[in-house]
Coordinates of N, CA and C in Angstrom, one line a residue:
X103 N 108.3 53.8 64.0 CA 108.0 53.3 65.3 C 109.0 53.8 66.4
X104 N 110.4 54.0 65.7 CA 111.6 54.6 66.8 C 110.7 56.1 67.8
X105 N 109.9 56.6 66.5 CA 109.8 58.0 67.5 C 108.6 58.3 68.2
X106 N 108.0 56.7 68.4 CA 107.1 56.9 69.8 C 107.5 56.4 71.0
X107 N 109.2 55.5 70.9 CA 109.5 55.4 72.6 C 109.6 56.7 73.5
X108 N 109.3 56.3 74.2 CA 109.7 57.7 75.7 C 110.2 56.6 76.9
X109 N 110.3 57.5 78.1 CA 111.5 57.0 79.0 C 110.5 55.9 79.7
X110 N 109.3 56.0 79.7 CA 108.3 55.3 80.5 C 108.4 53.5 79.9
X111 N 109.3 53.0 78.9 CA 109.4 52.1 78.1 C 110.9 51.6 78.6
X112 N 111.5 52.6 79.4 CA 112.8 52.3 79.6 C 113.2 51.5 80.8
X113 N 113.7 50.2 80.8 CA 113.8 49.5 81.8 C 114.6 49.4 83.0
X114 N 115.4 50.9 82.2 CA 116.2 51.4 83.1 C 116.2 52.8 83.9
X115 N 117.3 53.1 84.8 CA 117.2 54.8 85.3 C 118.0 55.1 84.5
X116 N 117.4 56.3 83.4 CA 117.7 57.0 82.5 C 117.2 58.3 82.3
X117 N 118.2 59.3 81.8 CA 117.6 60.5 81.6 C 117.1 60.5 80.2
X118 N 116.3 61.6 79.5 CA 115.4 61.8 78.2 C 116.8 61.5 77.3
X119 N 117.7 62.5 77.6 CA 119.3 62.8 76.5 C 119.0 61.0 75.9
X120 N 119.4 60.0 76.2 CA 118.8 58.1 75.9 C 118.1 58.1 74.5
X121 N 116.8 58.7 75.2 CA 115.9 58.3 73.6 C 115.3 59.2 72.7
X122 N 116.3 61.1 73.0 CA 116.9 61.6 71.9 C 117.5 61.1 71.4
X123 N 118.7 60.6 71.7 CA 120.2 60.0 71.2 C 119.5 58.5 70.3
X124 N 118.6 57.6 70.7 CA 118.6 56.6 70.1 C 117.5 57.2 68.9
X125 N 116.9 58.0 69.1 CA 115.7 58.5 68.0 C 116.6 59.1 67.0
X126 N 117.2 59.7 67.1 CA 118.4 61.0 66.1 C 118.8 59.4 65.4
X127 N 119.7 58.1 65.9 CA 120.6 57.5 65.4 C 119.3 56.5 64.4
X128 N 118.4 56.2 65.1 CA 117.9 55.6 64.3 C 117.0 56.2 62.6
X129 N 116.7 57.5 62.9 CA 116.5 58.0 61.6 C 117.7 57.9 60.6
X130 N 118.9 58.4 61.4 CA 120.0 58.5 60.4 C 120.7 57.3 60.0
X131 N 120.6 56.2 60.5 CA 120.7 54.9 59.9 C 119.7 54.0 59.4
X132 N 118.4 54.2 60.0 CA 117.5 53.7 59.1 C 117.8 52.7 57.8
X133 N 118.5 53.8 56.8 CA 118.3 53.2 55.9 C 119.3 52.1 55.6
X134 N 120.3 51.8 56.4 CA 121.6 50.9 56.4 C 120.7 49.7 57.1
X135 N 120.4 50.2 58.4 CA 119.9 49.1 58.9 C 118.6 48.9 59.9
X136 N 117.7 48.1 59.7 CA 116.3 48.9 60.3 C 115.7 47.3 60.7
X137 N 115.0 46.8 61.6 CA 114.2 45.5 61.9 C 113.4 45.5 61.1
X138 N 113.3 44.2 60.3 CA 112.4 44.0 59.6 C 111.3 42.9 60.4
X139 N 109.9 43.1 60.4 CA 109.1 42.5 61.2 C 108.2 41.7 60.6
X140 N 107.6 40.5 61.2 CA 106.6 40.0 60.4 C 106.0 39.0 61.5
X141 N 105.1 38.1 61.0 CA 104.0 37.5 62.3 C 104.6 36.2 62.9
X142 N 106.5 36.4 62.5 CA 106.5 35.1 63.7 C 107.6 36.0 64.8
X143 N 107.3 36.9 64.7 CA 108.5 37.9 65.7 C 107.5 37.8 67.4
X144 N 108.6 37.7 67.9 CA 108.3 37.6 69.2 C 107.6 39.1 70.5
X145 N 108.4 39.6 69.3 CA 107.0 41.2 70.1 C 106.3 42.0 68.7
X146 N 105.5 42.4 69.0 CA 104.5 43.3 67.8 C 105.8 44.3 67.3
X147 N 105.6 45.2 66.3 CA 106.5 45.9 66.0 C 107.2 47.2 67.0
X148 N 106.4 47.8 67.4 CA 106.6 48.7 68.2 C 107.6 48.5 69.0
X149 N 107.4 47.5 70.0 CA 107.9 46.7 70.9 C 109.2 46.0 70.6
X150 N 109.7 45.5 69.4 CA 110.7 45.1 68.5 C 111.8 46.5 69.0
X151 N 111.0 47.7 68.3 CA 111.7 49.0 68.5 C 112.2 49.3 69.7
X152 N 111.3 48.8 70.9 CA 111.8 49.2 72.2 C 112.7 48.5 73.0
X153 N 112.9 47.6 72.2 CA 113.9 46.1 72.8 C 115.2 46.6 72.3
X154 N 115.3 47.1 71.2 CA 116.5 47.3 70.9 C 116.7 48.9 71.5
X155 N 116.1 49.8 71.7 CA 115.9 50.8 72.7 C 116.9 50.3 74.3
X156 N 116.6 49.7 74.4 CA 116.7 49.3 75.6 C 118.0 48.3 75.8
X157 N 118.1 47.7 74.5 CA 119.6 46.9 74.7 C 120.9 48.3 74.4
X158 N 120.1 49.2 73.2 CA 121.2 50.6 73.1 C 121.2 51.1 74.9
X159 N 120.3 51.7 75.5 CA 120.8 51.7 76.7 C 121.7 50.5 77.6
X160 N 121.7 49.7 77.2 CA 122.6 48.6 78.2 C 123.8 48.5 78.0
X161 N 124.4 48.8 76.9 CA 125.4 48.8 76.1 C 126.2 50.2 75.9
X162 N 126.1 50.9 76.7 CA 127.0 51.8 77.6 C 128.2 51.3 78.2
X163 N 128.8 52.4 78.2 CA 129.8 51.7 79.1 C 129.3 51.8 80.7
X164 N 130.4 50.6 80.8 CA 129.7 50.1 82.5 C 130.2 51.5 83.3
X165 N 131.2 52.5 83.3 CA 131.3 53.6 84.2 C 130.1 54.6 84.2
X166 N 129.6 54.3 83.3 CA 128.3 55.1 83.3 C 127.3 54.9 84.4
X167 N 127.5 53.8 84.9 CA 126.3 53.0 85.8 C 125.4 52.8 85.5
X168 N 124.6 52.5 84.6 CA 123.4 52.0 84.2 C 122.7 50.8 85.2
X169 N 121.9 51.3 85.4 CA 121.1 49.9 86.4 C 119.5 50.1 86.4
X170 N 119.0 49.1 86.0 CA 117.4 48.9 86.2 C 116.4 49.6 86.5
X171 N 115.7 49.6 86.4 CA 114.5 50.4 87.5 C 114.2 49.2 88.2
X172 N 114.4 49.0 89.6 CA 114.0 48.3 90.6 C 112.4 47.9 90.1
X173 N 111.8 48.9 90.2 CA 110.2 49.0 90.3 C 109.7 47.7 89.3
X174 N 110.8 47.8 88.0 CA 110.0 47.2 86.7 C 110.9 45.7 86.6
X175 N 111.6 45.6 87.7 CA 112.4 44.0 87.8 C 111.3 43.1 87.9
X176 N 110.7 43.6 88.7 CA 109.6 42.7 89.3 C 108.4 41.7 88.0
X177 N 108.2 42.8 87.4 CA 107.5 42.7 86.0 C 107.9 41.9 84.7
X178 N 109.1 42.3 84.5 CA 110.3 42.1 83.3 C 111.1 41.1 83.7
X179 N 110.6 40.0 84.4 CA 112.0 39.3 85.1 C 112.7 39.1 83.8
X180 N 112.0 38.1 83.0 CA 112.7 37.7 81.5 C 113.6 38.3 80.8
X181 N 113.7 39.7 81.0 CA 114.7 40.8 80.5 C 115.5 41.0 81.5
X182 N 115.7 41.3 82.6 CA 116.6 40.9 83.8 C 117.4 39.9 83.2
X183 N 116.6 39.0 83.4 CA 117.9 37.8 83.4 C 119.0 37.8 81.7
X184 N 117.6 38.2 80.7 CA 118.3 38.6 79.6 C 119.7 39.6 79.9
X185 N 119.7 40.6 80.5 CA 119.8 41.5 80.7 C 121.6 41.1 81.3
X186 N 120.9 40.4 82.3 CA 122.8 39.6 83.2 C 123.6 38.9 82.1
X187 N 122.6 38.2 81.6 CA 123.4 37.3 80.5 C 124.5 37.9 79.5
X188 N 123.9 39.4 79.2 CA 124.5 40.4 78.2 C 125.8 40.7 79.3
X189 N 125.6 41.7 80.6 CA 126.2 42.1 81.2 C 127.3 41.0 81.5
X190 N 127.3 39.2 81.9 CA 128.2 38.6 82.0 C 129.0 38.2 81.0
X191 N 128.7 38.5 79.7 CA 129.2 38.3 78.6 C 130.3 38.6 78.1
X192 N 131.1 37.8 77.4 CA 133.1 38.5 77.6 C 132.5 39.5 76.6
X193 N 132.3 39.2 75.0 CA 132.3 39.9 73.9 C 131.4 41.1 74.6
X194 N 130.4 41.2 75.4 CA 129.5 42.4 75.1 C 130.1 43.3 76.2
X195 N 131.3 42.8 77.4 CA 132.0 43.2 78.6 C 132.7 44.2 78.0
X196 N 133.9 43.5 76.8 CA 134.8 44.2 75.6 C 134.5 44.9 74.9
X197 N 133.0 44.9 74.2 CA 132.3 46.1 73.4 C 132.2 46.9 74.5
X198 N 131.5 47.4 75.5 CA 131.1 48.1 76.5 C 132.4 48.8 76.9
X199 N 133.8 48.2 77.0 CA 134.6 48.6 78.1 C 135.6 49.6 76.6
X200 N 135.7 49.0 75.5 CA 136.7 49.5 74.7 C 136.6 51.2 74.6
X201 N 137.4 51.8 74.6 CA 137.4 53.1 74.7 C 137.1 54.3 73.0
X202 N 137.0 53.1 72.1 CA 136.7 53.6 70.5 C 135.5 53.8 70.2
X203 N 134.3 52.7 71.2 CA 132.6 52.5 70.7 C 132.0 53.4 70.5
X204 N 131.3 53.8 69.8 CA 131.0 55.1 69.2 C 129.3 54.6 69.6
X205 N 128.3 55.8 69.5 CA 127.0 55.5 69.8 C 126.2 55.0 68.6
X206 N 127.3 55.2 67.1 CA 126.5 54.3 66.2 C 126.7 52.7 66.1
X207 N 127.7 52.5 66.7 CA 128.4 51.1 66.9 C 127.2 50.5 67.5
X208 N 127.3 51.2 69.2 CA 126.2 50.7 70.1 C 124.9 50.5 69.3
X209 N 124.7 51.6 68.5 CA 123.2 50.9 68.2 C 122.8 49.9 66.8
X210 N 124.5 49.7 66.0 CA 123.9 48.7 65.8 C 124.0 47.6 65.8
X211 N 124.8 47.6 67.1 CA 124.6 45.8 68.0 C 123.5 45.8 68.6
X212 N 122.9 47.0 68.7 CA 121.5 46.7 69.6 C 120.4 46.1 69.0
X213 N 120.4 46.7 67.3 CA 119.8 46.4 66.5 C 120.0 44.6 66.1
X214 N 121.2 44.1 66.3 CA 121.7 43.0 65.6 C 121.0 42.3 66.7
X215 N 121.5 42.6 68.3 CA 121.1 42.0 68.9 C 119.6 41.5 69.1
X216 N 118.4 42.8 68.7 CA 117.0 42.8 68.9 C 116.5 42.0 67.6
X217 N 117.2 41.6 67.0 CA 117.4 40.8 65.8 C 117.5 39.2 66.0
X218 N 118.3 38.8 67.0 CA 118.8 37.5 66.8 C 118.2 37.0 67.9
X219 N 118.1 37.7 69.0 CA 117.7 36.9 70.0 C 115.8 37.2 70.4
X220 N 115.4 37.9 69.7 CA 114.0 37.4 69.1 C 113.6 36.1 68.3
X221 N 114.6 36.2 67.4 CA 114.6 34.7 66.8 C 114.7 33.6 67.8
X222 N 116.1 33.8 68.9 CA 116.4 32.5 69.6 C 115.3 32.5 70.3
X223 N 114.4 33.4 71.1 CA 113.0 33.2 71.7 C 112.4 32.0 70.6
X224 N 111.8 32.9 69.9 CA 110.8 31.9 69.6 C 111.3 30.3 69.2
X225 N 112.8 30.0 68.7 CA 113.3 29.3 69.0 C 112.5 28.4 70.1
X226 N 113.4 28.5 71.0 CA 113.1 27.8 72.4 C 111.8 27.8 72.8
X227 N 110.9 28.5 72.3 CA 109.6 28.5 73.2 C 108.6 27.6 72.6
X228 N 109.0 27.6 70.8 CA 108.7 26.7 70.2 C 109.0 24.9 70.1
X229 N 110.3 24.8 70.6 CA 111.0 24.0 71.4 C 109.8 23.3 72.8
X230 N 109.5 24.2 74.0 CA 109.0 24.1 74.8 C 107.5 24.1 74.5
X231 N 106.8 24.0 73.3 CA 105.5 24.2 72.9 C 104.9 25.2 73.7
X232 N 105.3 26.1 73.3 CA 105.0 27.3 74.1 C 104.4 28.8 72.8
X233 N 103.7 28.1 72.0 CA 103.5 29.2 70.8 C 102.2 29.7 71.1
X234 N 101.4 29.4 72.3 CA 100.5 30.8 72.8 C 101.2 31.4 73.2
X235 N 102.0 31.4 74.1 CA 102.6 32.4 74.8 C 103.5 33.6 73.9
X236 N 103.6 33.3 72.7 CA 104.2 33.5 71.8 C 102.8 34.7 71.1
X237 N 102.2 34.2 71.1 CA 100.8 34.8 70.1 C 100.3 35.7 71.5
X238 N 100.4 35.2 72.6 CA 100.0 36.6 73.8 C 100.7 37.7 73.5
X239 N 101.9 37.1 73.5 CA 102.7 38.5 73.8 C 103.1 39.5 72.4
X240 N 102.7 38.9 71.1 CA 102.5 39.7 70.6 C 101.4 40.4 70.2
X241 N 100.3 40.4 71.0 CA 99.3 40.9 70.8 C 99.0 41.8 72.0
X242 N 100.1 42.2 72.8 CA 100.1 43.3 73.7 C 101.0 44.0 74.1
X243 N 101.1 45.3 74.5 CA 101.3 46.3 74.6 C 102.7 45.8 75.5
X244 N 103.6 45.2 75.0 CA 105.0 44.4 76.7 C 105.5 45.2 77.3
X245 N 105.8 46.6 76.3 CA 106.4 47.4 77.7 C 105.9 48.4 78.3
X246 N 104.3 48.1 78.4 CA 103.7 48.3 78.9 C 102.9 48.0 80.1
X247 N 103.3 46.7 80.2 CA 102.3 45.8 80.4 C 102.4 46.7 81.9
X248 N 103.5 47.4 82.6 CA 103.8 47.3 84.4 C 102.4 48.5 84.5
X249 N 102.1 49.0 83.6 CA 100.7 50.4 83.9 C 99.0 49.4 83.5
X250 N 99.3 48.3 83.7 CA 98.0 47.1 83.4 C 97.5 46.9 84.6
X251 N 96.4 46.9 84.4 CA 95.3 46.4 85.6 C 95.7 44.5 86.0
X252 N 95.3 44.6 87.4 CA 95.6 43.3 87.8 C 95.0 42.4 87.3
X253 N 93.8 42.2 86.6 CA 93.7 40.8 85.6 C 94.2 40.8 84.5
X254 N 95.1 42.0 83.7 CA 95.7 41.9 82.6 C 97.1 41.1 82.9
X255 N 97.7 41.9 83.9 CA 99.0 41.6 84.7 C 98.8 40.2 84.8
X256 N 98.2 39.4 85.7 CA 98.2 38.1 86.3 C 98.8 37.3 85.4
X257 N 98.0 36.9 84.0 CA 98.8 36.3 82.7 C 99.7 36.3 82.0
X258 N 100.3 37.7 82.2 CA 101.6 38.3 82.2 C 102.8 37.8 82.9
X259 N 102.5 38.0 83.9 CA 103.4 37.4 85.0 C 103.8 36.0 84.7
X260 N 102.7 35.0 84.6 CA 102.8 33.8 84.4 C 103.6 33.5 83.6
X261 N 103.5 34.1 82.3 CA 104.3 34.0 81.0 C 105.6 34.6 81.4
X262 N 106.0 35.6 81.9 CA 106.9 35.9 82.3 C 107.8 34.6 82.7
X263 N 106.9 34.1 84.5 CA 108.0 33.1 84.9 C 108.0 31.8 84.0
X264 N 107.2 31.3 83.2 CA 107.5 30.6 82.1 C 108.7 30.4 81.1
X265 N 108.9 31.8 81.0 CA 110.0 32.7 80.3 C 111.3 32.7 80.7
X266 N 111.2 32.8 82.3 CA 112.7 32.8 83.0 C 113.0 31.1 82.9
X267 N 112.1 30.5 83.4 CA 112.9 28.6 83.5 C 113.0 28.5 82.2
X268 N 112.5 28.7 81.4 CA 113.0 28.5 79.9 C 114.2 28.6 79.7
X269 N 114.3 30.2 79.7 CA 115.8 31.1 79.4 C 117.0 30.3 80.6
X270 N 116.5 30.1 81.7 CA 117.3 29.7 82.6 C 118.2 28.2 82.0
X271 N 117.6 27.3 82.1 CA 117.5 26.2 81.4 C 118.4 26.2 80.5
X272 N 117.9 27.1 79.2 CA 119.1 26.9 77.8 C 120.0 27.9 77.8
X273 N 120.0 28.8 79.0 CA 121.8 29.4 79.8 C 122.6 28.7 79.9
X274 N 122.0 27.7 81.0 CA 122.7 26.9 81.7 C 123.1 25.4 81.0
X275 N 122.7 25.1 80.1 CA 123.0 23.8 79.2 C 123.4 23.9 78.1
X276 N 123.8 25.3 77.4 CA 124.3 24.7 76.2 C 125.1 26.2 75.6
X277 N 126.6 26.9 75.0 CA 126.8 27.9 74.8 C 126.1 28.9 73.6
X278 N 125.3 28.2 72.7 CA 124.5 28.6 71.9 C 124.1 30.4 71.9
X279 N 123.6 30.8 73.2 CA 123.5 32.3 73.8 C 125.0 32.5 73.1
X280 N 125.8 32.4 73.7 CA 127.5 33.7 73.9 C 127.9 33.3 72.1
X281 N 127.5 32.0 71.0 CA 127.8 32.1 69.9 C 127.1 32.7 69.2
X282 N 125.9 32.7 69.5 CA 124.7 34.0 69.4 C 125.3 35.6 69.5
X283 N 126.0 35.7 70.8 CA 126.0 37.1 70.9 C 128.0 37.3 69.9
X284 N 128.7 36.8 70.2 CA 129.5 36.8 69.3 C 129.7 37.2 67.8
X285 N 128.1 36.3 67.3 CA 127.9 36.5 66.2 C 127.6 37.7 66.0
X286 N 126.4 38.0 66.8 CA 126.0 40.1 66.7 C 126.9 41.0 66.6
X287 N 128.2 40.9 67.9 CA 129.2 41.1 67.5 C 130.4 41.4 66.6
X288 N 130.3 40.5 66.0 CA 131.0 40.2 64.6 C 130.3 41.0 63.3
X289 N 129.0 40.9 63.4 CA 128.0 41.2 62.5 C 128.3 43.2 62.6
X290 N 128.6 43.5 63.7 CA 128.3 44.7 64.0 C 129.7 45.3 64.0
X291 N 130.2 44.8 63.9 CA 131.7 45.8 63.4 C 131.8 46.1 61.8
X292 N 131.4 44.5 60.9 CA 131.0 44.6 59.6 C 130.3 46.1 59.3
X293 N 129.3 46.0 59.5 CA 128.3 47.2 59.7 C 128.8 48.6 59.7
X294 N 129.4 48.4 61.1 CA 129.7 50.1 61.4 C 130.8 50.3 60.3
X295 N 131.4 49.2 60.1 CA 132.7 49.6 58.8 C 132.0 50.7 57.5
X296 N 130.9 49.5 57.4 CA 130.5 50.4 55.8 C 130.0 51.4 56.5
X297 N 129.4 51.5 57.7 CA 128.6 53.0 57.9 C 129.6 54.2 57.5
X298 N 130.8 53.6 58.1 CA 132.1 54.5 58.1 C 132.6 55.2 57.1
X299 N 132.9 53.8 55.7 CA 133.3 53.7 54.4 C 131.9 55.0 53.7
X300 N 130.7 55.0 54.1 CA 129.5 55.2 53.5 C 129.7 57.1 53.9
X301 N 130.2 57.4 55.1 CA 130.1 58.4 55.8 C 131.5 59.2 55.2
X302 N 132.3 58.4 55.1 CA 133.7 58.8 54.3 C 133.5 59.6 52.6
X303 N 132.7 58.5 51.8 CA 132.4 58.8 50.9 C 131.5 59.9 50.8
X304 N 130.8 60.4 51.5 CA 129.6 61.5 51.7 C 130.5 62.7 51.4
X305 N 131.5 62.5 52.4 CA 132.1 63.7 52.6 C 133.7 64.3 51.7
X306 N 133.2 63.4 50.9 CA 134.4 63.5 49.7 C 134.1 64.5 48.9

């Protein structure tokens, strides 16, 4: 599924070099570490793929300037604000700013991340009895949805801003998110070690 994203899925201003670089890393780790999907995940599989696509872009270093596509804020609020939450984050500030991160590091926090906080969605939305909204969205095309005709969009949207007071809500009430991302964190240095240990041993 890694090697149908293209830039048009990207929620940011990015050049192609992005989802070369994330397509090359994901074949070659694959087999260490890869999303496993199934019918309570909060996007279809593809889309699983592109989330983590897209948190590997975020997770640059901030001199890079990475910033949004304006055009697709409007659409994606729910990743937006996802999106601050990462960006105001100490641990993900410290991954991003350290001068060691390597691009397999980044992607497999991205992976850990497109991992855990899928779960905390449906989490919370299940919480808020919100498991249509859950069953819409994975039955369409999400990062797609900004090239949809205006009665597709309309429902979208809705679910969208359903999605921000949600997320807004359990930001703002409880640390649960930053022990969440900590954990990915943690998880993802484990990882890159063996990838290391694994890449060491290759070349013995």
């Amino acid at each position: 599924m890694y090697n149908q994203i293209t830039l048009e899925h990207s929620l940011f201003f990015i050049n192609e070099q992005y989802v070369l670089d994330f397509r090359q890393l994901a074949e070659k780790m694959n087999p260490l570490l890869t999303i496993p999907i199934d019918n309570t995940s909060y996007y279809n599989t593809e889309d699983m793929w592109i989330s983590a696509f897209n948190f590997w872009v975020l997770l640059h270093r901030e001199e890079e300037d990475i910033i949004e596509s304006f055009d697709k804020i409007l659409y994606y609020s729910s990743n937006h604000i996802m999106f601050n939450a990462l960006k105001n984050d100490y641990y993900i500030n410290y991954f991003r700013s350290h001068p060691d991160t390597t691009k397999e590091h980044i992607y497999i926090l991205s992976i850990l991340l497109t991992k855990q906080i899928n779960n905390w969605y449906i989490k919370i939305l299940k919480i808020a009895n919100q498991r249509p909204l859950i069953k819409r969205n994975q039955q369409c095309h999400y990062y797609l949805m900004h090239l949809q005709s205006k009665e597709l969009l309309q429902p979208f949207m809705k679910d969208q801003a359903i999605l921000v007071k949600i997320l807004i809500q359990h930001l703002n009430s409880s640390n649960e998110f930053e022990r969440l991302v900590k954990k990915c964190c943690d998880e993802a240095s484990f990882f890159y070690q063996d990838f290391l240990n694994n890449e060491s041993y290759q070349t013995l």
